[in-house]
Short mmCIF file of C-alpha atoms and ligand atoms in Angstrom, two decimals:
data_model
loop_
_atom_site.label_atom_id
_atom_site.label_comp_id
_atom_site.label_asym_id
_atom_site.label_seq_id
_atom_site.Cartn_x
_atom_site.Cartn_y
_atom_site.Cartn_z
CA UNK A 142 -54.76 -67.35 18.27
CA UNK A 143 -51.65 -68.13 16.19
CA UNK A 144 -51.26 -71.30 14.19
CA UNK A 145 -47.85 -72.16 12.77
CA UNK A 146 -47.68 -73.92 9.46
CA UNK A 147 -46.00 -77.28 9.99
CA UNK A 148 -45.98 -78.30 6.32
CA UNK A 149 -42.94 -78.52 4.11
CA UNK A 150 -40.61 -79.74 6.81
CA UNK A 151 -37.39 -81.22 5.59
CA UNK A 152 -33.69 -80.58 6.02
CA UNK A 153 -33.15 -76.88 6.68
CA UNK A 154 -36.84 -76.13 6.53
CA UNK A 155 -39.38 -75.58 9.27
CA UNK A 156 -42.71 -73.89 8.66
CA UNK A 157 -42.70 -72.13 5.34
CA UNK A 158 -39.11 -70.93 4.94
CA UNK A 159 -35.96 -72.59 3.78
CA UNK A 160 -33.33 -70.42 5.43
CA UNK A 161 -30.02 -71.35 3.86
CA UNK A 162 -28.24 -73.73 1.53
CA UNK A 163 -24.80 -74.53 0.24
CA UNK A 164 -22.45 -75.56 3.03
CA UNK A 165 -22.34 -72.94 5.82
CA UNK A 166 -18.82 -73.12 7.19
CA UNK A 167 -19.84 -72.83 10.84
CA UNK A 168 -22.02 -75.92 10.66
CA UNK A 169 -19.09 -77.91 9.31
CA UNK A 170 -16.71 -76.42 11.88
CA UNK A 171 -18.87 -76.93 14.97
CA UNK A 172 -21.23 -79.75 14.09
CA UNK A 173 -24.45 -80.04 16.04
CA UNK A 174 -24.80 -79.01 19.68
CA UNK A 175 -24.77 -81.35 22.63
CA UNK A 176 -28.22 -82.57 21.56
CA UNK A 177 -31.28 -81.85 23.59
CA UNK A 178 -34.22 -84.27 23.51
CA UNK A 179 -37.59 -83.68 21.93
CA UNK A 180 -40.27 -82.52 24.38
CA UNK A 181 -42.12 -85.64 25.57
CA UNK A 182 -44.44 -84.24 28.27
CA UNK A 183 -46.24 -81.07 29.26
CA UNK A 184 -43.96 -78.41 30.73
CA UNK A 185 -44.23 -74.98 32.34
CA UNK A 186 -41.93 -72.01 32.94
CA UNK A 187 -42.09 -68.25 33.44
CA UNK A 188 -41.23 -67.70 29.76
CA UNK A 189 -41.30 -69.95 26.72
CA UNK A 190 -38.90 -69.03 23.94
CA UNK A 191 -39.73 -70.45 20.53
CA UNK A 192 -36.54 -70.68 18.45
CA UNK A 193 -33.11 -71.66 19.73
CA UNK A 194 -30.89 -69.80 17.25
CA UNK A 195 -28.68 -66.92 18.36
CA UNK A 196 -31.73 -64.79 19.27
CA UNK A 197 -33.33 -67.51 21.38
CA UNK A 198 -29.96 -68.28 22.96
CA UNK A 199 -29.34 -64.63 23.93
CA UNK A 200 -32.86 -64.40 25.37
CA UNK A 201 -32.39 -67.69 27.22
CA UNK A 202 -29.19 -66.52 28.86
CA UNK A 203 -30.40 -62.99 29.59
CA UNK A 204 -33.65 -64.20 31.18
CA UNK A 205 -32.28 -67.20 33.07
CA UNK A 206 -29.42 -65.09 34.49
CA UNK A 207 -32.05 -62.70 35.87
CA UNK A 208 -33.87 -65.51 37.67
CA UNK A 209 -36.65 -65.94 35.08
CA UNK A 210 -37.33 -69.63 34.45
CA UNK A 211 -37.21 -70.50 30.74
CA UNK A 212 -38.14 -73.28 28.39
CA UNK A 213 -36.73 -73.14 24.85
CA UNK A 214 -38.06 -75.21 21.98
CA UNK A 215 -36.94 -75.43 18.38
CA UNK A 216 -38.24 -77.45 15.45
CA UNK A 217 -34.64 -77.97 14.32
CA UNK A 218 -31.38 -78.59 16.15
CA UNK A 219 -30.47 -75.35 17.92
CA UNK A 220 -28.64 -72.89 15.67
CA UNK A 221 -29.25 -74.65 12.37
CA UNK A 222 -31.65 -71.99 11.05
CA UNK A 223 -30.11 -68.77 9.73
CA UNK A 224 -27.71 -68.64 12.71
CA UNK A 225 -25.27 -71.18 11.24
CA UNK A 226 -25.19 -69.24 7.95
CA UNK A 227 -24.35 -65.92 9.59
CA UNK A 228 -21.03 -64.27 8.86
CA UNK A 229 -21.43 -62.66 12.29
CA UNK A 230 -19.85 -59.23 12.05
CA UNK A 231 -20.96 -57.43 15.21
CA UNK A 232 -21.17 -53.70 14.60
CA UNK A 233 -23.01 -50.74 16.02
CA UNK A 234 -23.48 -49.29 12.54
CA UNK A 235 -27.02 -49.90 11.38
CA UNK A 236 -27.49 -50.64 7.65
CA UNK A 237 -29.04 -47.17 7.42
CA UNK A 238 -26.39 -44.47 8.04
CA UNK A 239 -27.18 -42.04 10.82
CA UNK A 240 -27.72 -39.07 8.48
CA UNK A 241 -30.38 -41.03 6.58
CA UNK A 242 -31.95 -42.53 9.71
CA UNK A 243 -32.41 -39.00 11.05
CA UNK A 244 -34.64 -38.24 8.03
CA UNK A 245 -36.61 -41.44 8.52
CA UNK A 246 -37.24 -41.51 12.28
CA UNK A 247 -36.11 -38.11 13.61
CA UNK A 248 -32.80 -37.11 15.17
CA UNK A 249 -33.59 -38.17 18.75
CA UNK A 250 -34.74 -41.64 17.73
CA UNK A 251 -31.91 -42.17 15.26
CA UNK A 252 -29.23 -41.20 17.77
CA UNK A 253 -30.90 -43.37 20.45
CA UNK A 254 -30.86 -46.35 18.06
CA UNK A 255 -27.14 -45.90 17.42
CA UNK A 256 -26.35 -45.58 21.12
CA UNK A 257 -28.43 -48.68 21.91
CA UNK A 258 -26.49 -50.58 19.24
CA UNK A 259 -23.19 -49.55 20.81
CA UNK A 260 -24.51 -50.80 24.14
CA UNK A 261 -25.54 -54.07 22.51
CA UNK A 262 -22.12 -54.72 20.95
CA UNK A 263 -20.43 -54.01 24.29
CA UNK A 264 -23.05 -56.24 25.95
CA UNK A 265 -22.24 -59.10 23.56
CA UNK A 266 -18.56 -58.82 24.45
CA UNK A 267 -19.36 -58.82 28.18
CA UNK A 268 -21.73 -61.79 27.84
CA UNK A 269 -19.15 -63.84 25.94
CA UNK A 270 -16.63 -63.09 28.65
CA UNK A 271 -19.01 -63.94 31.47
CA UNK A 272 -19.72 -67.42 30.07
CA UNK A 273 -16.07 -68.06 29.18
CA UNK A 274 -16.71 -68.14 25.41
CA UNK A 275 -13.47 -67.28 23.59
CA UNK A 276 -14.90 -67.26 20.05
CA UNK A 277 -15.95 -63.59 20.10
CA UNK A 278 -13.11 -61.21 19.29
CA UNK A 279 -12.98 -57.41 19.30
CA UNK A 280 -12.07 -55.94 15.92
CA UNK A 281 -12.05 -52.48 14.35
CA UNK A 282 -14.71 -51.80 11.72
CA UNK A 283 -13.79 -49.87 8.55
CA UNK A 284 -16.33 -48.61 6.02
CA UNK A 285 -14.70 -47.29 2.86
CA UNK A 286 -16.14 -45.09 0.10
CA UNK A 287 -17.03 -47.37 -2.83
CA UNK A 288 -16.75 -44.39 -5.20
CA UNK A 289 -14.95 -41.04 -4.84
CA UNK A 290 -18.37 -39.31 -4.79
CA UNK A 291 -19.30 -41.25 -1.59
CA UNK A 292 -16.56 -39.48 0.39
CA UNK A 293 -18.92 -36.55 0.93
CA UNK A 294 -21.49 -38.81 2.65
CA UNK A 295 -18.81 -40.26 4.91
CA UNK A 296 -17.67 -36.78 5.95
CA UNK A 297 -21.26 -35.82 6.74
CA UNK A 298 -21.79 -39.06 8.66
CA UNK A 299 -18.60 -38.48 10.62
CA UNK A 300 -19.64 -34.98 11.71
CA UNK A 301 -23.07 -36.14 12.81
CA UNK A 302 -21.79 -39.14 14.75
CA UNK A 303 -19.08 -37.05 16.36
CA UNK A 304 -21.62 -34.41 17.39
CA UNK A 305 -23.60 -37.10 19.20
CA UNK A 306 -20.68 -38.72 21.00
CA UNK A 307 -20.65 -41.83 18.80
CA UNK A 308 -17.09 -43.21 18.56
CA UNK A 309 -15.73 -42.86 15.02
CA UNK A 310 -12.65 -41.67 13.15
CA UNK A 311 -12.54 -40.16 9.64
CA UNK A 312 -9.77 -41.23 7.28
CA UNK A 313 -9.91 -38.54 4.64
CA UNK A 314 -7.98 -39.03 1.40
CA UNK A 315 -6.21 -42.00 -0.14
CA UNK A 316 -3.12 -41.74 2.00
CA UNK A 317 -5.12 -41.87 5.24
CA UNK A 318 -7.19 -44.82 3.97
CA UNK A 319 -4.09 -46.72 2.89
CA UNK A 320 -2.65 -46.42 6.38
CA UNK A 321 -5.29 -48.99 7.47
CA UNK A 322 -6.34 -50.74 4.26
CA UNK A 323 -4.23 -52.31 1.53
CA UNK A 324 -6.24 -50.64 -1.24
CA UNK A 325 -7.17 -47.09 -2.17
CA UNK A 326 -10.43 -45.27 -1.46
CA UNK A 327 -11.30 -41.58 -1.24
CA UNK A 328 -12.32 -41.81 2.44
CA UNK A 329 -13.26 -44.27 5.17
CA UNK A 330 -14.81 -44.36 8.64
CA UNK A 331 -13.12 -46.42 11.30
CA UNK A 332 -14.17 -47.35 14.82
CA UNK A 333 -12.98 -49.78 17.47
CA UNK A 334 -16.42 -50.74 18.73
CA UNK A 335 -16.89 -53.95 16.76
CA UNK A 336 -16.31 -57.67 17.00
CA UNK A 337 -16.56 -60.91 15.06
CA UNK A 338 -17.87 -64.24 16.22
CA UNK A 339 -19.03 -67.71 15.27
CA UNK A 340 -22.77 -67.33 15.83
CA UNK A 341 -23.47 -71.06 15.98
CA UNK A 342 -20.78 -71.76 18.59
CA UNK A 343 -21.85 -68.68 20.55
CA UNK A 344 -25.49 -69.84 20.57
CA UNK A 345 -24.42 -73.30 21.75
CA UNK A 346 -22.26 -71.79 24.52
CA UNK A 347 -25.12 -69.52 25.65
CA UNK A 348 -27.54 -72.45 25.83
CA UNK A 349 -25.06 -74.52 27.82
CA UNK A 350 -24.61 -71.63 30.26
CA UNK A 351 -28.38 -71.27 30.53
CA UNK A 352 -28.78 -74.95 31.44
CA UNK A 353 -26.66 -74.14 34.50
CA UNK A 354 -29.21 -71.41 35.29
CA UNK A 355 -31.98 -74.02 35.20
CA UNK A 356 -33.23 -73.54 31.60
CA UNK A 357 -35.18 -76.44 30.06
CA UNK A 358 -34.44 -77.01 26.40
CA UNK A 359 -35.91 -79.19 23.67
CA UNK A 360 -34.86 -79.64 20.05
CA UNK A 361 -36.96 -81.13 17.22
CA UNK A 362 -40.01 -79.74 18.96
CA UNK A 363 -42.20 -77.88 16.56
CA UNK A 364 -44.83 -75.51 17.93
CA UNK A 365 -48.03 -75.64 15.91
CA UNK A 366 -50.40 -73.57 18.02
CA UNK A 367 -50.14 -70.59 20.35
CA UNK A 368 -53.05 -69.47 22.52
CA UNK A 369 -53.07 -66.51 24.85
CA UNK A 370 -55.10 -67.48 27.91
CA UNK A 371 -56.07 -65.47 30.97
CA UNK A 372 -53.07 -66.45 33.06
CA UNK A 373 -50.48 -66.56 30.27
CA UNK A 374 -49.83 -68.50 27.09
CA UNK A 375 -50.43 -72.09 26.10
CA UNK A 376 -48.51 -73.65 23.22
CA UNK A 377 -49.13 -76.99 21.55
CA UNK A 378 -46.39 -78.96 19.88
CA UNK A 379 -46.75 -81.14 16.82
CA UNK A 380 -46.67 -84.20 19.09
CA UNK A 381 -49.55 -82.82 21.17
CA UNK A 382 -47.66 -81.70 24.29
CA UNK A 383 -48.43 -78.40 25.98
CA UNK A 384 -46.08 -75.67 27.15
CA UNK A 385 -47.58 -73.20 29.60
CA UNK A 386 -45.89 -69.95 30.57
CA UNK A 387 -46.60 -66.39 31.69
CA UNK A 388 -44.98 -64.99 28.55
CA UNK A 389 -43.79 -66.16 25.16
CA UNK A 390 -40.98 -64.86 22.97
CA UNK A 391 -40.96 -65.44 19.23
CA UNK A 392 -37.27 -65.92 18.46
CA UNK A 393 -38.31 -67.61 15.26
CA UNK A 394 -36.21 -65.49 12.88
CA UNK A 395 -37.70 -64.95 9.46
CA UNK A 396 -40.19 -67.78 9.93
CA UNK A 397 -42.22 -65.47 12.17
CA UNK A 398 -43.13 -63.44 9.13
CA UNK A 399 -46.12 -65.59 8.21
CA UNK A 400 -47.85 -64.20 11.25
CA UNK A 401 -47.06 -60.51 10.77
CA UNK A 402 -48.56 -57.75 8.63
CA UNK A 403 -47.24 -58.21 5.07
CA UNK A 404 -45.35 -54.97 4.61
CA UNK A 405 -43.14 -54.92 7.73
CA UNK A 406 -40.17 -56.82 6.28
CA UNK A 407 -38.53 -57.27 2.88
CA UNK A 408 -36.73 -60.56 2.41
CA UNK A 409 -33.35 -60.67 0.67
CA UNK A 410 -30.98 -63.41 -0.45
CA UNK A 411 -27.37 -62.99 0.55
CA UNK A 412 -24.22 -64.89 -0.40
CA UNK A 413 -20.99 -65.70 1.41
CA UNK A 414 -17.84 -67.73 0.99
CA UNK A 415 -14.78 -68.59 3.02
CA UNK A 416 -11.23 -69.24 1.89
CA UNK A 417 -8.98 -72.14 2.72
CA UNK A 418 -6.43 -71.22 5.45
CA UNK A 419 -3.73 -68.77 4.28
CA UNK A 420 -0.42 -68.11 5.90
CA UNK A 421 -0.60 -64.33 5.40
CA UNK A 422 -1.78 -61.33 7.43
CA UNK A 423 -4.30 -60.07 4.86
CA UNK A 424 -4.78 -56.59 6.33
CA UNK A 425 -3.97 -54.61 9.47
CA UNK A 426 -5.72 -55.57 12.72
CA UNK A 427 -8.02 -58.04 10.95
CA UNK A 428 -10.61 -55.28 10.74
CA UNK A 429 -14.17 -55.88 9.55
CA UNK A 430 -14.24 -54.18 6.14
CA UNK A 431 -17.35 -52.99 4.31
CA UNK A 432 -18.28 -50.30 1.83
CA UNK A 433 -20.80 -47.51 1.22
CA UNK A 434 -22.51 -49.04 -1.84
CA UNK A 435 -25.85 -50.82 -1.44
CA UNK A 436 -25.85 -53.79 -1.33
CA UNK A 437 -22.42 -53.74 0.21
CA UNK A 438 -19.44 -56.05 -0.11
CA UNK A 439 -17.89 -57.06 3.20
CA UNK A 440 -14.88 -58.99 4.38
CA UNK A 441 -13.64 -60.34 7.68
CA UNK A 442 -11.08 -62.84 8.83
CA UNK A 443 -11.92 -66.09 10.58
CA UNK A 444 -9.86 -68.30 12.90
CA UNK A 445 -7.12 -70.35 11.27
CA UNK A 446 -6.08 -67.80 8.64
CA UNK A 447 -9.30 -67.77 6.65
CA UNK A 448 -11.07 -64.86 4.97
CA UNK A 449 -14.85 -64.52 4.63
CA UNK A 450 -16.30 -62.46 1.79
CA UNK A 451 -20.01 -61.73 1.55
CA UNK A 452 -22.66 -59.61 -0.10
CA UNK A 453 -24.15 -59.50 -3.60
CA UNK A 454 -27.62 -59.42 -1.99
CA UNK A 455 -30.76 -59.36 -4.01
CA UNK A 456 -34.49 -59.44 -3.33
CA UNK A 457 -35.61 -62.92 -2.24
CA UNK A 458 -38.08 -64.64 -4.55
CA UNK A 459 -37.84 -68.32 -3.64
CA UNK A 460 -35.28 -70.66 -2.08
CA UNK A 461 -34.90 -72.33 -5.48
CA UNK A 462 -34.01 -69.11 -7.30
CA UNK A 463 -31.72 -67.98 -4.46
CA UNK A 464 -29.84 -71.29 -4.56
CA UNK A 465 -29.64 -71.40 -8.36
CA UNK A 466 -27.57 -68.20 -8.22
CA UNK A 467 -25.03 -69.48 -5.69
CA UNK A 468 -22.24 -70.42 -8.13
CA UNK A 469 -22.65 -67.19 -10.12
CA UNK A 470 -22.71 -65.04 -6.98
CA UNK A 471 -19.66 -66.78 -5.52
CA UNK A 472 -17.78 -66.05 -8.75
CA UNK A 473 -18.83 -62.42 -8.55
CA UNK A 474 -17.68 -62.18 -4.91
CA UNK A 475 -14.39 -63.76 -5.92
CA UNK A 476 -14.02 -61.08 -8.60
CA UNK A 477 -14.86 -58.32 -6.09
CA UNK A 478 -12.23 -59.59 -3.68
CA UNK A 479 -9.56 -60.08 -6.35
CA UNK A 480 -9.99 -56.51 -7.57
CA UNK A 481 -9.19 -55.20 -4.09
CA UNK A 482 -6.55 -57.82 -3.24
CA UNK A 483 -4.89 -58.75 -6.56
CA UNK A 484 -1.90 -60.30 -4.77
CA UNK A 485 -3.86 -62.58 -2.42
CA UNK A 486 -4.72 -66.00 -3.74
CA UNK A 487 -8.22 -66.75 -2.37
CA UNK A 488 -9.09 -70.46 -2.64
CA UNK A 489 -12.78 -70.84 -1.92
CA UNK A 490 -13.38 -73.73 0.46
CA UNK A 491 -17.08 -73.29 1.30
CA UNK A 492 -19.79 -71.10 -0.16
CA UNK A 493 -23.36 -70.72 0.95
CA UNK A 494 -26.40 -68.48 0.75
CA UNK A 495 -29.14 -67.46 3.11
CA UNK A 496 -32.23 -65.36 3.53
CA UNK A 497 -32.36 -62.28 5.70
CA UNK A 498 -34.98 -59.67 6.40
CA UNK A 499 -34.64 -55.93 6.18
CA UNK A 500 -36.89 -53.08 7.22
CA UNK A 501 -37.40 -49.69 5.61
CA UNK A 502 -35.44 -47.88 8.31
CA UNK A 503 -32.94 -50.68 9.08
CA UNK A 504 -34.28 -51.05 12.64
CA UNK A 505 -35.51 -54.30 14.19
CA UNK A 506 -38.91 -55.26 15.57
CA UNK A 507 -38.84 -55.76 19.30
CA UNK A 508 -42.44 -55.53 20.35
CA UNK A 509 -45.55 -57.28 21.56
CA UNK A 510 -47.30 -59.01 18.70
CA UNK A 511 -50.36 -57.40 17.14
CA UNK A 512 -53.34 -58.01 19.49
CA UNK A 513 -51.30 -59.82 22.13
CA UNK A 514 -50.33 -58.89 25.67
CA UNK A 515 -48.01 -61.72 26.54
CA UNK A 516 -46.23 -62.57 23.30
CA UNK A 517 -43.08 -60.65 22.40
CA UNK A 518 -41.26 -60.69 19.09
CA UNK A 519 -37.45 -60.52 18.99
CA UNK A 520 -36.78 -59.93 15.31
CA UNK A 521 -33.31 -58.63 14.54
CA UNK A 522 -33.10 -57.39 10.97
CA UNK A 523 -30.52 -56.49 8.37
CA UNK A 524 -26.75 -56.69 8.46
CA UNK A 525 -26.61 -56.42 12.22
CA UNK A 526 -29.35 -58.85 13.16
CA UNK A 527 -27.27 -60.31 15.99
CA UNK A 528 -26.60 -56.93 17.59
CA UNK A 529 -30.34 -56.31 17.51
CA UNK A 530 -31.00 -59.76 19.00
CA UNK A 531 -28.80 -58.83 21.96
CA UNK A 532 -30.79 -55.64 22.36
CA UNK A 533 -34.06 -57.57 22.13
CA UNK A 534 -32.99 -60.05 24.81
CA UNK A 535 -32.33 -57.29 27.34
CA UNK A 536 -35.28 -55.06 26.44
CA UNK A 537 -37.78 -57.94 26.62
CA UNK A 538 -36.25 -59.18 29.88
CA UNK A 539 -36.73 -55.73 31.39
CA UNK A 540 -40.25 -55.55 30.07
CA UNK A 541 -41.10 -58.92 31.64
CA UNK A 542 -39.55 -57.82 34.93
CA UNK A 543 -41.70 -54.67 34.85
CA UNK A 544 -38.75 -52.29 34.49
CA UNK A 545 -39.25 -49.07 32.53
CA UNK A 546 -38.18 -49.50 28.90
CA UNK A 547 -38.87 -46.24 27.07
CA UNK A 548 -36.71 -47.17 24.10
CA UNK A 549 -39.08 -49.93 22.96
CA UNK A 550 -41.21 -47.41 21.00
CA UNK A 551 -38.42 -47.16 18.44
CA UNK A 552 -38.84 -50.78 17.53
CA UNK A 553 -42.63 -51.11 17.44
CA UNK A 554 -44.45 -52.74 14.53
CA UNK A 555 -46.60 -49.63 14.09
CA UNK A 556 -43.80 -47.05 14.24
C1 FAD B 767 -25.34 -65.19 5.03
C2 FAD B 767 -25.78 -64.35 6.20
C3 FAD B 767 -24.90 -63.43 6.74
C4 FAD B 767 -25.26 -62.66 7.84
N1 FAD B 767 -24.35 -61.83 8.39
C5 FAD B 767 -24.64 -61.16 9.52
C6 FAD B 767 -23.65 -60.38 10.16
O1 FAD B 767 -22.53 -60.24 9.66
N2 FAD B 767 -23.96 -59.77 11.33
C7 FAD B 767 -25.21 -59.90 11.89
O2 FAD B 767 -25.44 -59.34 12.97
N3 FAD B 767 -26.19 -60.61 11.29
C8 FAD B 767 -25.93 -61.25 10.13
N4 FAD B 767 -26.89 -62.00 9.52
C9 FAD B 767 -28.22 -62.05 10.12
C10 FAD B 767 -28.21 -62.97 11.33
O3 FAD B 767 -27.56 -64.16 10.99
C11 FAD B 767 -29.63 -63.23 11.77
O4 FAD B 767 -30.18 -62.03 12.24
C12 FAD B 767 -29.66 -64.27 12.89
O5 FAD B 767 -29.04 -65.48 12.53
C13 FAD B 767 -31.09 -64.57 13.26
O6 FAD B 767 -31.06 -65.50 14.31
P1 FAD B 767 -32.40 -66.06 14.89
O7 FAD B 767 -32.06 -66.88 16.06
O8 FAD B 767 -33.36 -64.93 15.08
O9 FAD B 767 -32.99 -66.93 13.69
P2 FAD B 767 -32.69 -68.45 13.32
O10 FAD B 767 -31.27 -68.81 13.47
O11 FAD B 767 -33.30 -68.69 11.98
O12 FAD B 767 -33.47 -69.26 14.42
C14 FAD B 767 -34.88 -69.29 14.48
C15 FAD B 767 -35.26 -70.67 14.93
O13 FAD B 767 -36.68 -70.70 15.17
C16 FAD B 767 -37.10 -72.01 14.91
N5 FAD B 767 -38.55 -72.00 14.67
C17 FAD B 767 -39.24 -71.23 13.79
N6 FAD B 767 -40.57 -71.51 13.87
C18 FAD B 767 -40.69 -72.49 14.82
C19 FAD B 767 -41.80 -73.20 15.35
N7 FAD B 767 -43.03 -73.00 14.92
N8 FAD B 767 -41.58 -74.13 16.33
C20 FAD B 767 -40.31 -74.37 16.77
N9 FAD B 767 -39.22 -73.72 16.29
C21 FAD B 767 -39.42 -72.80 15.34
C22 FAD B 767 -36.31 -72.42 13.68
O14 FAD B 767 -36.22 -73.83 13.56
C23 FAD B 767 -34.98 -71.74 13.89
O15 FAD B 767 -33.98 -72.62 14.37
C24 FAD B 767 -26.58 -62.78 8.41
C25 FAD B 767 -27.48 -63.68 7.84
C26 FAD B 767 -27.09 -64.48 6.76
C27 FAD B 767 -28.07 -65.47 6.20
#
């Protein structure tokens, strides 16, 4: 059935996408993982996971902890796709606010999606703890009104979330906002159900924990063909080796898009930068800060007294155009930050850009592929792709184990 496109392979590129450029801080900070060999023989497992970024790593750990044998292959070194570019804010808030999501998918579905996201963020915290990974830290999340007129939306959002038992606090008026933020805004929503991480280090830690569960893992192993056969799936690598399994999971990030109907995802370019270490407490509780405007500006702290600023998204046209804008976008982000924090001297140490996918309703695709029975897609989308990946790992695991998973309808390709 499926044939991957192995052309165009070079640094940062597998298949048809070039996922990031500039110097993603996390890649510099962590370096490459403990290095797994290329697949050099035929292999078999209950499930083959293609892609060893954060999605593949969460699937690997979730499945192998449940006694499902796994083999993970990646054309790159694990985590060096979009994972190492991620600014890794972990939030339950979907890019689409609840009041708007209700209009798009109905109240029951919208509320279920928010509750599942809360569960996923809590699940990420529990997973990090269970593998002894200390690079995932709970933080509050604060969304402020970009303009005074946006305060009305935040009040409406607050009422709706509160009515459905979704944890949130409304800070109404400048004085209330300035009790948690060092700048003024007409209103803000705050919650404690959030976290920040280093997605590359987390993926590496999850893979290492999965090895202890018996997972087999191979880097620099590019899958060029996928066939669904009677008893399962059969994959062929570029070097001609075969991987046989009962099920397959596409954890291929945005490179899976070649194989999907054209209109399911819009690709965007996004920009980020990180400061040199600063000996200041930039704001209270090191909250994750973002705004109501679209695309939104966001800020978080990082270990060692650094600040990350990101946003200035725009529709993706080509890697070349995305990269050509990097210097201009970094300047704009610097200007955005300086307006809010005129007294903080932000010295940019690294800047980078990446591609991410978004859907019309802000929800991910966690589904069997079109015309397949044994191939699942785990495609987290939008600003909380990692939260969705955690959700995908558990939902697909339950599906493979034959447990009832009613929520999967929300995330179907044909919804
Ligand atoms: C700048 C930036 C900021 C972001 N900020 C956030 C954030 O704050 N919070 C959040 O939740 N999300 C964020 N995201 C999104 C998040 O990073 C992504 O959702 C996540 O990294 C996707 O991980 P993945 O493992 O699915 O994909 P990837 O990391 O891209 O991994 C997919 C892997 O599949 C492999 N692969 C593909 N095809 C094949 C093949 N044929 N054979 C073998 N291997 C193959 C690739 O080599 C790749 O390593 C951000 C993204 C960017 C770019």
